[in-house]
Short mmCIF file of C-alpha atoms and ligand atoms in Angstrom, two decimals:
data_model
loop_
_atom_site.label_atom_id
_atom_site.label_comp_id
_atom_site.label_asym_id
_atom_site.label_seq_id
_atom_site.Cartn_x
_atom_site.Cartn_y
_atom_site.Cartn_z
CA UNK A 1 27.67 5.46 1.23
CA UNK A 2 24.81 3.59 2.32
CA UNK A 3 22.27 1.78 0.65
CA UNK A 4 18.97 1.48 1.39
CA UNK A 5 16.92 -1.53 0.09
CA UNK A 6 13.40 -0.60 -1.53
CA UNK A 7 13.17 -3.96 -2.23
CA UNK A 8 9.66 -5.52 -1.76
CA UNK A 9 9.21 -7.46 1.55
CA UNK A 10 7.42 -11.40 0.95
CA UNK A 11 6.92 -14.12 3.26
CA UNK A 12 7.02 -17.47 1.98
CA UNK A 13 4.70 -19.90 4.09
CA UNK A 14 6.34 -23.45 3.69
CA UNK A 15 3.71 -26.15 3.91
CA UNK A 16 4.99 -29.51 2.40
CA UNK A 17 3.55 -31.10 -1.05
CA UNK A 18 5.26 -32.48 -4.22
CA UNK A 19 7.21 -29.13 -4.15
CA UNK A 20 9.01 -29.88 -1.15
CA UNK A 21 9.76 -33.54 -2.17
CA UNK A 22 12.52 -35.92 -2.86
CA UNK A 23 11.99 -38.96 -4.43
CA UNK A 24 14.10 -42.08 -4.37
CA UNK A 25 15.02 -41.84 -8.34
CA UNK A 26 14.89 -39.09 -11.07
CA UNK A 27 11.64 -40.80 -12.14
CA UNK A 28 9.76 -41.68 -9.44
CA UNK A 29 7.13 -39.08 -9.07
CA UNK A 30 5.59 -41.13 -6.22
CA UNK A 31 6.46 -42.62 -2.47
CA UNK A 32 8.45 -39.04 -1.92
CA UNK A 33 9.52 -37.42 1.47
CA UNK A 34 8.45 -34.72 2.63
CA UNK A 35 12.24 -33.21 3.39
CA UNK A 36 12.60 -29.90 1.57
CA UNK A 37 12.30 -26.93 3.63
CA UNK A 38 11.25 -23.26 2.51
CA UNK A 39 15.71 -22.60 3.22
CA UNK A 40 16.50 -24.85 0.70
CA UNK A 41 13.38 -24.99 -1.92
CA UNK A 42 14.67 -20.28 -2.31
CA UNK A 43 18.64 -22.25 -2.46
CA UNK A 44 17.32 -23.20 -6.62
CA UNK A 45 16.46 -19.74 -7.27
CA UNK A 46 19.43 -17.38 -6.30
CA UNK A 47 18.30 -14.56 -8.75
CA UNK A 48 14.91 -13.58 -6.38
CA UNK A 49 17.17 -11.72 -4.44
CA UNK A 50 17.41 -9.22 -7.32
CA UNK A 51 13.67 -9.11 -6.73
CA UNK A 52 12.63 -9.42 -3.29
CA UNK A 53 13.06 -9.50 0.95
CA UNK A 54 12.71 -12.80 1.56
CA UNK A 55 11.26 -14.25 5.33
CA UNK A 56 10.27 -17.85 5.67
CA UNK A 57 8.50 -20.07 8.14
CA UNK A 58 8.06 -23.22 8.14
CA UNK A 59 4.24 -23.93 8.84
CA UNK A 60 4.54 -27.80 8.31
CA UNK A 61 6.18 -29.92 5.61
CA UNK A 62 3.69 -32.58 4.73
CA UNK A 63 2.14 -34.25 1.85
CA UNK A 64 -1.66 -31.57 1.03
CA UNK A 65 -3.83 -35.23 1.52
CA UNK A 66 -2.75 -35.11 5.41
CA UNK A 67 -3.60 -31.47 6.16
CA UNK A 68 -5.86 -31.14 8.83
CA UNK A 69 -8.71 -28.35 10.97
CA UNK A 70 -5.25 -27.50 12.78
CA UNK A 71 -2.93 -27.17 9.95
CA UNK A 72 -5.39 -25.22 8.03
CA UNK A 73 -4.96 -23.00 11.16
CA UNK A 74 -2.08 -22.45 11.05
CA UNK A 75 -1.98 -21.53 7.58
CA UNK A 76 -5.19 -18.74 8.23
CA UNK A 77 -2.79 -17.35 11.06
CA UNK A 78 0.78 -17.37 9.67
CA UNK A 79 -0.99 -15.40 6.43
CA UNK A 80 -2.74 -13.44 9.38
CA UNK A 81 0.56 -12.75 10.59
CA UNK A 82 2.01 -11.78 7.56
CA UNK A 83 -0.91 -9.39 7.06
CA UNK A 84 0.03 -8.12 10.04
CA UNK A 85 3.42 -7.61 9.75
CA UNK A 86 3.21 -5.48 6.10
CA UNK A 87 4.72 -7.98 4.37
CA UNK A 88 4.33 -6.92 0.35
CA UNK A 89 2.89 -10.16 -0.82
CA UNK A 90 2.62 -12.95 0.71
CA UNK A 91 3.71 -16.81 -0.86
CA UNK A 92 2.31 -20.32 0.94
CA UNK A 93 3.55 -23.07 -1.32
CA UNK A 94 1.08 -26.08 -0.96
CA UNK A 95 0.47 -29.99 -2.29
CA UNK A 96 -1.19 -29.82 -5.31
CA UNK A 97 -3.73 -32.41 -4.62
CA UNK A 98 -5.98 -30.66 -1.95
CA UNK A 99 -4.61 -27.20 -2.72
CA UNK A 100 -8.06 -25.74 -4.67
CA UNK A 101 -9.84 -26.79 -0.42
CA UNK A 102 -7.25 -24.34 1.26
CA UNK A 103 -7.54 -21.73 -1.42
CA UNK A 104 -10.56 -21.24 -1.08
CA UNK A 105 -11.31 -21.35 2.67
CA UNK A 106 -8.66 -19.01 2.36
CA UNK A 107 -10.19 -16.58 0.41
CA UNK A 108 -13.59 -16.90 2.50
CA UNK A 109 -12.03 -15.80 5.62
CA UNK A 110 -9.38 -13.59 4.90
CA UNK A 111 -9.68 -9.95 3.76
CA UNK A 112 -6.06 -9.20 2.30
CA UNK A 113 -6.96 -5.65 1.59
CA UNK A 114 -3.67 -4.47 -1.11
CA UNK A 115 -1.58 -7.72 -0.34
CA UNK A 116 -1.34 -10.33 -2.97
CA UNK A 117 -1.66 -13.77 -1.36
CA UNK A 118 -0.39 -16.31 -3.91
CA UNK A 119 -0.25 -19.88 -3.14
CA UNK A 120 2.38 -22.63 -5.33
CA UNK A 121 2.78 -26.26 -5.96
CA UNK A 122 4.48 -28.60 -8.32
CA UNK A 123 3.90 -31.63 -9.63
CA UNK A 124 7.21 -33.18 -9.90
CA UNK A 125 9.79 -33.71 -7.12
CA UNK A 126 12.56 -31.71 -6.50
CA UNK A 127 14.55 -34.86 -7.33
CA UNK A 128 12.78 -35.35 -10.76
CA UNK A 129 15.78 -34.58 -14.12
CA UNK A 130 13.44 -31.46 -14.83
CA UNK A 131 11.22 -30.35 -11.85
CA UNK A 132 8.41 -27.86 -12.33
CA UNK A 133 9.19 -26.44 -8.30
CA UNK A 134 11.59 -23.68 -8.51
CA UNK A 135 10.70 -22.08 -11.46
CA UNK A 136 6.98 -22.27 -10.26
CA UNK A 137 7.83 -20.71 -7.04
CA UNK A 138 10.27 -18.11 -8.70
CA UNK A 139 6.52 -17.00 -10.85
CA UNK A 140 4.85 -17.39 -7.35
CA UNK A 141 6.98 -14.63 -6.40
CA UNK A 142 6.97 -12.39 -9.31
CA UNK A 143 3.29 -12.32 -8.72
CA UNK A 144 3.40 -11.87 -5.46
CA UNK A 145 5.54 -8.32 -5.96
CA UNK A 146 3.96 -7.14 -8.65
CA UNK A 147 1.36 -4.04 -8.37
CA UNK A 148 -0.81 -5.77 -10.70
CA UNK A 149 -2.11 -8.48 -8.30
CA UNK A 150 -3.52 -6.33 -5.75
CA UNK A 151 -7.18 -6.47 -5.53
CA UNK A 152 -7.99 -9.96 -6.65
CA UNK A 153 -8.04 -12.03 -4.04
CA UNK A 154 -6.44 -15.40 -3.33
CA UNK A 155 -4.33 -16.03 -6.15
CA UNK A 156 -2.24 -19.48 -7.29
CA UNK A 157 0.73 -19.52 -9.73
CA UNK A 158 1.32 -22.92 -11.50
CA UNK A 159 2.84 -24.02 -14.89
CA UNK A 160 3.24 -20.52 -16.36
CA UNK A 161 -0.14 -19.89 -15.42
CA UNK A 162 -2.21 -17.51 -12.88
CA UNK A 163 -5.43 -18.75 -11.15
CA UNK A 164 -8.00 -17.70 -9.40
CA UNK A 165 -7.77 -20.23 -5.75
CA UNK A 166 -11.30 -19.27 -5.45
CA UNK A 167 -11.88 -21.12 -9.12
CA UNK A 168 -9.14 -23.52 -8.95
CA UNK A 169 -9.41 -27.42 -9.98
CA UNK A 170 -7.03 -29.75 -10.34
CA UNK A 171 -8.65 -31.66 -13.59
CA UNK A 172 -5.67 -34.28 -14.02
CA UNK A 173 -4.41 -36.68 -11.35
CA UNK A 174 -0.86 -36.50 -13.18
CA UNK A 175 0.67 -34.36 -14.85
CA UNK A 176 2.15 -30.36 -15.29
CA UNK A 177 -0.44 -29.43 -16.75
CA UNK A 178 -2.35 -30.36 -13.88
CA UNK A 179 -4.83 -27.04 -13.37
CA UNK A 180 -6.40 -26.94 -17.11
CA UNK A 181 -9.95 -25.91 -15.80
CA UNK A 182 -11.61 -23.02 -18.36
CA UNK A 183 -13.12 -20.37 -15.43
CA UNK A 184 -10.91 -18.90 -13.57
CA UNK A 185 -7.44 -17.55 -15.77
CA UNK A 186 -6.18 -14.68 -14.61
CA UNK A 187 -3.27 -14.10 -16.59
CA UNK A 188 0.60 -15.83 -17.48
CA UNK A 189 4.40 -14.85 -17.79
CA UNK A 190 7.31 -14.16 -20.23
CA UNK A 191 10.01 -15.07 -18.46
CA UNK A 192 9.45 -13.30 -14.99
CA UNK A 193 6.92 -10.47 -16.72
CA UNK A 194 3.74 -11.34 -15.49
CA UNK A 195 0.82 -10.89 -18.14
CA UNK A 196 -2.52 -10.07 -16.65
CA UNK A 197 -5.46 -10.74 -19.26
CA UNK A 198 -8.37 -8.71 -16.65
CA UNK A 199 -7.95 -5.35 -14.73
CA UNK A 200 -8.07 -6.21 -10.81
CA UNK A 201 -11.75 -8.13 -9.73
CA UNK A 202 -12.39 -10.68 -7.71
CA UNK A 203 -14.26 -14.04 -8.77
CA UNK A 204 -18.10 -13.39 -8.09
CA UNK A 205 -19.39 -15.42 -5.30
CA UNK A 206 -16.39 -14.42 -2.64
CA UNK A 207 -17.58 -14.65 0.99
CA UNK A 208 -15.81 -12.86 3.70
CA UNK A 209 -16.16 -15.15 6.63
CA UNK A 210 -14.83 -13.34 9.95
CA UNK A 211 -14.06 -16.76 12.10
CA UNK A 212 -11.16 -14.74 14.24
CA UNK A 213 -14.17 -15.50 17.03
CA UNK A 214 -14.42 -19.00 16.90
CA UNK A 215 -10.59 -19.58 16.94
CA UNK A 216 -10.37 -21.04 21.07
CA UNK A 217 -8.35 -19.11 23.55
CA UNK A 218 -5.92 -22.65 22.31
CA UNK A 219 -5.61 -21.91 18.99
CA UNK A 220 -8.02 -24.59 17.72
CA UNK A 221 -11.30 -24.08 15.72
CA UNK A 222 -13.97 -26.79 15.09
CA UNK A 223 -15.42 -26.71 12.49
CA UNK A 224 -18.59 -28.58 11.76
CA UNK A 225 -18.87 -31.79 10.14
CA UNK A 226 -20.45 -31.79 6.88
CA UNK A 227 -19.95 -35.31 4.51
CA UNK A 228 -19.48 -35.29 0.82
CA UNK A 229 -21.19 -38.16 -0.84
CA UNK A 230 -21.39 -39.18 -4.29
CA UNK A 231 -23.91 -40.02 -6.55
CA UNK A 232 -24.40 -43.04 -9.05
CA UNK A 233 -26.21 -45.96 -10.04
CA UNK A 234 -27.79 -48.28 -8.09
CA UNK A 235 -27.54 -46.22 -4.43
CA UNK A 236 -28.43 -47.84 -1.33
CA UNK A 237 -29.74 -44.69 0.44
CA UNK A 238 -29.54 -46.79 3.42
CA UNK A 239 -26.31 -45.40 3.62
CA UNK A 240 -27.45 -41.91 4.67
CA UNK A 241 -29.73 -42.91 7.08
CA UNK A 242 -26.54 -44.15 8.54
CA UNK A 243 -24.15 -41.06 7.82
CA UNK A 244 -26.94 -38.50 9.61
CA UNK A 245 -26.43 -39.33 13.22
CA UNK A 246 -22.75 -38.16 12.20
CA UNK A 247 -23.20 -34.67 10.56
CA UNK A 248 -24.10 -30.94 10.85
CA UNK A 249 -24.55 -31.25 6.77
CA UNK A 250 -24.11 -32.59 4.09
CA UNK A 251 -23.20 -32.11 -0.46
CA UNK A 252 -24.25 -34.01 -2.75
CA UNK A 253 -22.21 -34.83 -6.04
CA UNK A 254 -25.46 -35.36 -7.97
CA UNK A 255 -25.49 -37.39 -10.95
CA UNK A 256 -26.10 -34.48 -13.76
CA UNK A 257 -27.02 -30.94 -13.10
CA UNK A 258 -29.11 -31.62 -9.84
CA UNK A 259 -31.01 -34.68 -10.95
CA UNK A 260 -30.71 -38.00 -8.46
CA UNK A 261 -32.91 -41.01 -8.32
CA UNK A 262 -36.44 -39.94 -6.41
CA UNK A 263 -35.56 -42.25 -3.23
CA UNK A 264 -32.28 -40.34 -3.05
CA UNK A 265 -34.25 -37.51 -3.56
CA UNK A 266 -37.06 -37.77 -0.80
CA UNK A 267 -34.48 -39.38 1.64
CA UNK A 268 -31.78 -35.75 1.63
CA UNK A 269 -35.28 -33.84 1.35
CA UNK A 270 -36.42 -35.20 5.00
CA UNK A 271 -33.17 -34.58 6.71
CA UNK A 272 -32.93 -32.49 9.58
CA UNK A 273 -30.11 -31.00 8.01
CA UNK A 274 -28.73 -28.68 5.50
CA UNK A 275 -27.70 -30.92 2.15
CA UNK A 276 -26.33 -29.01 -0.71
CA UNK A 277 -26.85 -30.17 -4.21
CA UNK A 278 -23.69 -30.22 -6.07
CA UNK A 279 -22.11 -32.39 -9.34
CA UNK A 280 -19.72 -34.68 -10.29
CA UNK A 281 -19.30 -33.34 -13.98
CA UNK A 282 -15.76 -30.55 -13.17
CA UNK A 283 -18.17 -27.72 -15.52
CA UNK A 284 -20.80 -25.91 -14.80
CA UNK A 285 -23.55 -24.89 -12.54
CA UNK A 286 -26.58 -26.18 -10.45
CA UNK A 287 -29.02 -23.78 -9.95
CA UNK A 288 -31.90 -23.56 -7.85
CA UNK A 289 -34.27 -24.15 -10.56
CA UNK A 290 -33.27 -27.44 -10.58
CA UNK A 291 -33.58 -28.59 -7.32
CA UNK A 292 -36.50 -31.17 -6.02
CA UNK A 293 -39.86 -28.78 -5.57
CA UNK A 294 -37.85 -26.18 -4.93
CA UNK A 295 -40.99 -23.68 -6.15
CA UNK A 296 -43.28 -24.85 -3.82
CA UNK A 297 -40.16 -25.08 -0.86
CA UNK A 298 -41.14 -28.29 -0.02
CA UNK A 299 -37.65 -29.49 0.81
CA UNK A 300 -37.08 -26.58 2.55
CA UNK A 301 -33.07 -28.07 3.31
CA UNK A 302 -31.98 -28.25 0.18
CA UNK A 303 -29.86 -25.97 -1.53
CA UNK A 304 -28.54 -25.50 -4.21
CA UNK A 305 -24.56 -25.48 -5.27
CA UNK A 306 -24.20 -22.82 -8.38
CA UNK A 307 -20.50 -23.35 -9.50
CA UNK A 308 -18.86 -24.57 -6.62
CA UNK A 309 -17.88 -28.70 -6.92
CA UNK A 310 -18.70 -31.08 -3.47
CA UNK A 311 -15.26 -30.04 -2.06
CA UNK A 312 -15.74 -26.37 -1.79
CA UNK A 313 -18.83 -26.80 -0.58
CA UNK A 314 -18.55 -28.43 1.90
CA UNK A 315 -16.14 -25.68 3.02
CA UNK A 316 -19.07 -22.86 2.57
CA UNK A 317 -21.82 -24.99 4.06
CA UNK A 318 -18.95 -25.16 6.97
CA UNK A 319 -18.33 -21.92 7.42
CA UNK A 320 -22.16 -21.15 7.09
CA UNK A 321 -22.93 -23.52 9.96
CA UNK A 322 -19.71 -22.09 11.69
CA UNK A 323 -21.42 -18.68 11.82
CA UNK A 324 -24.94 -20.90 12.88
CA UNK A 325 -26.68 -19.48 9.64
CA UNK A 326 -29.88 -20.70 8.89
CA UNK A 327 -30.87 -22.42 5.58
CA UNK A 328 -32.23 -19.47 4.19
CA UNK A 329 -29.25 -17.31 4.46
CA UNK A 330 -26.84 -20.29 3.38
CA UNK A 331 -28.99 -20.70 0.15
CA UNK A 332 -28.81 -17.27 -0.18
CA UNK A 333 -24.92 -17.40 -0.31
CA UNK A 334 -25.00 -19.98 -2.96
CA UNK A 335 -26.59 -18.34 -4.63
CA UNK A 336 -24.47 -15.72 -4.88
CA UNK A 337 -21.66 -17.83 -6.21
CA UNK A 338 -24.05 -17.83 -9.87
CA UNK A 339 -26.28 -14.75 -8.87
CA UNK A 340 -29.04 -17.04 -9.14
N1 LIG B 401 2.06 -32.64 -6.49
C1 LIG B 401 1.81 -32.72 -5.65
O1 LIG B 401 1.74 -31.83 -4.37
C2 LIG B 401 0.67 -33.99 -4.85
C3 LIG B 401 1.54 -34.15 -3.77
N2 LIG B 401 0.32 -35.60 -2.67
C4 LIG B 401 0.36 -33.12 -2.15
O2 LIG B 401 -0.73 -32.42 -2.59
O3 LIG B 401 1.10 -33.15 -1.54
#
């Protein structure tokens, strides 16, 4: 009698990160090499074959600090391809340092329909005395096969926590609980059981940019150049004049909730490129009412980031500029982030 395999089909896209790393000893958590491929990662969780039929693709094997536009596009194309191929779920293995940038980019550029897209990484390399990667990968696949994961946008499974990729933020440079942000935690695990706290919904402010026309026939994407500036005491505004020659836009991490020294405000607000006012603080938001002279619209190039931190503001501004949006339309997109 022939048996029909009815297990969900999952596609793994492996990109590297600590989850794919080997260190020189079991206590060494830096200076590792990215030597673990998708096949070896899956070999560490043999029980997964009872839950899903898995195919994999090695997109690259790098530290996430080295993810550039070409790799970002390769991840985007890998996800698009897996969606076209009708997989039931997609899991992307990725380094944690820039995980939130990739998940935010994918959330805003891919409409996943009913197919869960789940990112996963680890804080310890595979050679650690107790690596977290295998369990994190196992749980990410559990999320990808769970019907309750549909309609929630891009998800992240790390350290027994399911989060939205949109709100994700690495809040600690080390430690298993490195993704300790307050907003955007959707659920947890008990063993391999996925438990959501909420019914499916997408985070407020998700955009849906169709970038397919902007990808060249050679498969390249040239995103506009946006620099992030970090506000601090004794800021030398001459730096802005120098940088402004090279950019299509700026994001400024303001000192508080939109506050900057007067001289810096005046400098930024007289530039011909858009400037998004974001924040150094991990939590809280910048409403448009906190922008300099917003009532009179005197400074027409300044935009409030809402809840978005500088990295995410950079990506949203890049996508808006890629689509040649006016400053007013960019401001609208940012205001959707907090309903402002
Ligand atoms: N835990 C990690 O994955 C950190 C690593 N440096 C990366 O982002 O690739």
